[in-house]
Short mmCIF file of C-alpha atoms and ligand atoms in Angstrom, two decimals:
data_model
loop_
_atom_site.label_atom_id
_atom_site.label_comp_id
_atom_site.label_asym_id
_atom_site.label_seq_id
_atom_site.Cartn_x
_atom_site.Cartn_y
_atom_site.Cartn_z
CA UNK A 1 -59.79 71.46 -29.63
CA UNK A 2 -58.98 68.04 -27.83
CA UNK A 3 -57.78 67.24 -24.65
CA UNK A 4 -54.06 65.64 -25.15
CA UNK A 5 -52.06 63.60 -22.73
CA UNK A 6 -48.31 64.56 -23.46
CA UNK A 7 -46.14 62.38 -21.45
CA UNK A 8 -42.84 65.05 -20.86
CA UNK A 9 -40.31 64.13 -19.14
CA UNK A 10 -41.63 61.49 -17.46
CA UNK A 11 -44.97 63.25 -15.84
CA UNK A 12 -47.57 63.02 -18.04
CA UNK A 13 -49.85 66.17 -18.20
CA UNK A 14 -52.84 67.06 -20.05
CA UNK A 15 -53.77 70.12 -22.54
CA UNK A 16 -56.01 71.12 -24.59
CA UNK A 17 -55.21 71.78 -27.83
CA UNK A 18 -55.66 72.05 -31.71
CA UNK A 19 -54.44 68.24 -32.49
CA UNK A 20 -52.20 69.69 -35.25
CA UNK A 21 -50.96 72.23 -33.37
CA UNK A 22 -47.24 71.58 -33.09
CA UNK A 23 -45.55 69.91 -30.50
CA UNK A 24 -43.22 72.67 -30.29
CA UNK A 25 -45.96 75.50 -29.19
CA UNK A 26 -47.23 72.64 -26.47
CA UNK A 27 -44.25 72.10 -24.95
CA UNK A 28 -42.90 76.29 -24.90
CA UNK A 29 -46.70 77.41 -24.36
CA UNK A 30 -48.53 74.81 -22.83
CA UNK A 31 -45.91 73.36 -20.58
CA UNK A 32 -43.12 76.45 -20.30
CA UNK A 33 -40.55 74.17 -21.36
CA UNK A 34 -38.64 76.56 -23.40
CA UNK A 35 -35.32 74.49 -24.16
CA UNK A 36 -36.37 73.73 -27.30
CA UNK A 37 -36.66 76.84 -29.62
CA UNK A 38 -38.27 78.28 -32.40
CA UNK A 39 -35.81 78.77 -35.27
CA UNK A 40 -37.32 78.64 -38.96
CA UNK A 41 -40.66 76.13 -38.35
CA UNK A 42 -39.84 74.38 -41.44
CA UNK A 43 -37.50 71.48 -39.98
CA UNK A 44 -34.81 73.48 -41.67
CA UNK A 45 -32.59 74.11 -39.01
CA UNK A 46 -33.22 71.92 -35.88
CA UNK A 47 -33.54 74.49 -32.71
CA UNK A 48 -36.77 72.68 -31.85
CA UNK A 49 -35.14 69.14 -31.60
CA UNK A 50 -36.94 66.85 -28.82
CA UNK A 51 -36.59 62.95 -28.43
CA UNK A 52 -39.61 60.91 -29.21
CA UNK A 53 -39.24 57.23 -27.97
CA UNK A 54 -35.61 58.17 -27.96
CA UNK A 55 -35.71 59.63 -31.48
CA UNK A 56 -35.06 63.33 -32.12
CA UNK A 57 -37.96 64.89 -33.31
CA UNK A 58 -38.11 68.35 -35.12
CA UNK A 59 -41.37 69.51 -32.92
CA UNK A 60 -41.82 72.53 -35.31
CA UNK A 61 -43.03 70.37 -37.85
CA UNK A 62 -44.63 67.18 -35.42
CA UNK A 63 -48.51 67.57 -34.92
CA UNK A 64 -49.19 67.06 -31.17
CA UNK A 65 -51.90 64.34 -31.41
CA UNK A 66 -48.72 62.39 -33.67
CA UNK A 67 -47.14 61.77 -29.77
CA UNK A 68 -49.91 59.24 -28.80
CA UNK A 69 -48.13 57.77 -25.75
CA UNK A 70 -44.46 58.40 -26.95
CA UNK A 71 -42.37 59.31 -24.21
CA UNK A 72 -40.90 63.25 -24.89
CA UNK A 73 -37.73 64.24 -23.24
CA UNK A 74 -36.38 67.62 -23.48
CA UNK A 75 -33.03 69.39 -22.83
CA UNK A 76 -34.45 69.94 -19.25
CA UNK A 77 -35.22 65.76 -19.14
CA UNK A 78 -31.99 64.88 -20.58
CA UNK A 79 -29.81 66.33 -17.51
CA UNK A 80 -29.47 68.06 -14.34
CA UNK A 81 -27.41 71.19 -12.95
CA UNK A 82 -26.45 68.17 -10.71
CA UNK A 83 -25.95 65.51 -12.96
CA UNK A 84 -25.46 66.85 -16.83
CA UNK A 85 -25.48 64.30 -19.76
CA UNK A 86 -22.06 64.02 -20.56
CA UNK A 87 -22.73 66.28 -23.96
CA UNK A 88 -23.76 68.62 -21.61
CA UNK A 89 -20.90 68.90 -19.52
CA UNK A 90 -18.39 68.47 -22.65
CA UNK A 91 -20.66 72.01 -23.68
CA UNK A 92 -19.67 73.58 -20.96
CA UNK A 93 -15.99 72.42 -20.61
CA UNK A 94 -15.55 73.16 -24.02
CA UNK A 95 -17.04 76.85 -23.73
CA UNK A 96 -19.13 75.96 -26.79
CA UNK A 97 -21.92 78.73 -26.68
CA UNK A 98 -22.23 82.22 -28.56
CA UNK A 99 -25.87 83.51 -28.35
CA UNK A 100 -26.88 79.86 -27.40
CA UNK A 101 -30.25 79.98 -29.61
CA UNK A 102 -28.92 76.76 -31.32
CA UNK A 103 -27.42 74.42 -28.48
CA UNK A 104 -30.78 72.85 -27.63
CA UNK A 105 -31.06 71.69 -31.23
CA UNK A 106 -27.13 70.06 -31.10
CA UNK A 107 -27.78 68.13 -28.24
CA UNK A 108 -30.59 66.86 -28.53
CA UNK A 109 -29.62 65.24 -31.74
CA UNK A 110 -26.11 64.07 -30.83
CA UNK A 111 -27.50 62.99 -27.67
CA UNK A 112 -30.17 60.72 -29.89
CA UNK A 113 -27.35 59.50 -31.98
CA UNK A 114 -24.83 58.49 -29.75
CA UNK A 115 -27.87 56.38 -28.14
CA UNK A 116 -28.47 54.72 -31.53
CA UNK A 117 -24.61 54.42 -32.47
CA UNK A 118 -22.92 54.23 -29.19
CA UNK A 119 -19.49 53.42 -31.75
CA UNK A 120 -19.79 56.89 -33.91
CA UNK A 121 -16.87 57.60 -35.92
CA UNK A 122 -16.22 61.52 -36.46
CA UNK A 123 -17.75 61.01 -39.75
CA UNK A 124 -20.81 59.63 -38.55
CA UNK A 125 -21.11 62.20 -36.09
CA UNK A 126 -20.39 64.95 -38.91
CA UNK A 127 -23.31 63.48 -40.97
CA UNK A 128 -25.28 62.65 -38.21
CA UNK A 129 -25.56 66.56 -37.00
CA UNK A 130 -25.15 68.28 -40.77
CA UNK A 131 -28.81 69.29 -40.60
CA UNK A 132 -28.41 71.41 -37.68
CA UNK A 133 -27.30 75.15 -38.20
CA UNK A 134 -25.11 77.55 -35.77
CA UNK A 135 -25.36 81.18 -37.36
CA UNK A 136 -22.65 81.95 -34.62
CA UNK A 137 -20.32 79.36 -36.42
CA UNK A 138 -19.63 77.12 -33.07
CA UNK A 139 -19.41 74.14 -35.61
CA UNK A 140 -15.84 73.42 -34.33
CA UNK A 141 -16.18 73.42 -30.90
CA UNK A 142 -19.54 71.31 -30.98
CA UNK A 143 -17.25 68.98 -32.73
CA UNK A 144 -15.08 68.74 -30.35
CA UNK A 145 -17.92 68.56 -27.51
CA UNK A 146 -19.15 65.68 -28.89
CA UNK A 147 -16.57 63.78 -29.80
CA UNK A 148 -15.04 64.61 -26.14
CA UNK A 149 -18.35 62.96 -24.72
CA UNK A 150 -18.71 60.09 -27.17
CA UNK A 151 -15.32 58.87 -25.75
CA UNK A 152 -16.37 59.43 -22.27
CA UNK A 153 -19.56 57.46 -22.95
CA UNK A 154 -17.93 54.70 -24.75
CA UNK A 155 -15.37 54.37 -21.69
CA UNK A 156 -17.63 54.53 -19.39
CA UNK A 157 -19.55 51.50 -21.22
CA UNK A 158 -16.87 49.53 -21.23
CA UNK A 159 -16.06 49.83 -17.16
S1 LIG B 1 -37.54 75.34 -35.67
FE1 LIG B 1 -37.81 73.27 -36.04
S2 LIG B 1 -36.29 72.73 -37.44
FE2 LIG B 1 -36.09 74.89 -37.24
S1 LIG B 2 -24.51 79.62 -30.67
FE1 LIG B 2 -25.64 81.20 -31.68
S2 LIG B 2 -26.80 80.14 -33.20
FE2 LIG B 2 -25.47 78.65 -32.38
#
């Protein structure tokens, strides 16, 4: 066991932990920041996506001493009831959720990407999220979620 500071969200907050425990069972046990989910621990499907430094992170798979003094942000960091990224809002107008067990993963990604590339095409957005899985199928109307906020983003960029 060590005692490791996690800076989430912006607050920084200490645990103790196995260093290679996963960042995953820090933030959903240690923290009770459940946004970002358990899916198949393997970095196989993306349901634990958090950013790193701005970089989304598969925290199934990322030792918890790896964070050193990286800044985390989860779902819960990324937006507000109040003020929702716009991905988050282009969700909701879109009605994109069935069970919902995947949407933390989706965001967080195409959140990350549209940082990095704030000019995605559809295609780069297509291969940009093709590591993510939906078992409910929602693959269109992510699509369209993102692409709606990408444009929103860019526009609002530009004013
Ligand atoms: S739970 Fe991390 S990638 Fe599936
Ligand atoms: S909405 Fe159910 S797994 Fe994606």
């Amino acid at each position: 066991m060590a005692r490791i500071n996690l800076d989430v969200n912006g607050k920084v907050q200490t645990i103790d932990a196995d260093p290679d425990m996963p960042l995953l069972y820090a933030l959903r046990n240690d923290l009770g920041l459940n946004n970002p989910h358990f899916g198949c621990g393997l970095a196989q499907c993306g349901a634990c996506t958090v950013h790193v430094d701005g970089q989304a992170v598969r925290s199934c798979v990322t030792p918890v001493s790896a964070v050193g003094n990286g800044k985390v942000v989860t779902l819960a960091g990324l937006g507000t009831p109040e003020k929702p990224h716009p991905i988050q809002k282009a969700y909701v107008e879109e009605q994109v959720p069935q069970c919902g067990y995947c949407i933390n993963g989706w965001i967080m990604t195409a959140a990350a990407l549209l940082e990095s590339n704030p000019r995605a095409t559809d295609e780069d957005i297509r291969k940009g999220l093709s590591g993510l899985k939906c078992r409910c199928g929602t693959h269109m109307s992510i699509l369209r979620a993102v692409k709606l906020a990408a444009g929103r983003m860019a526009a609002e960029r530009k004013a």
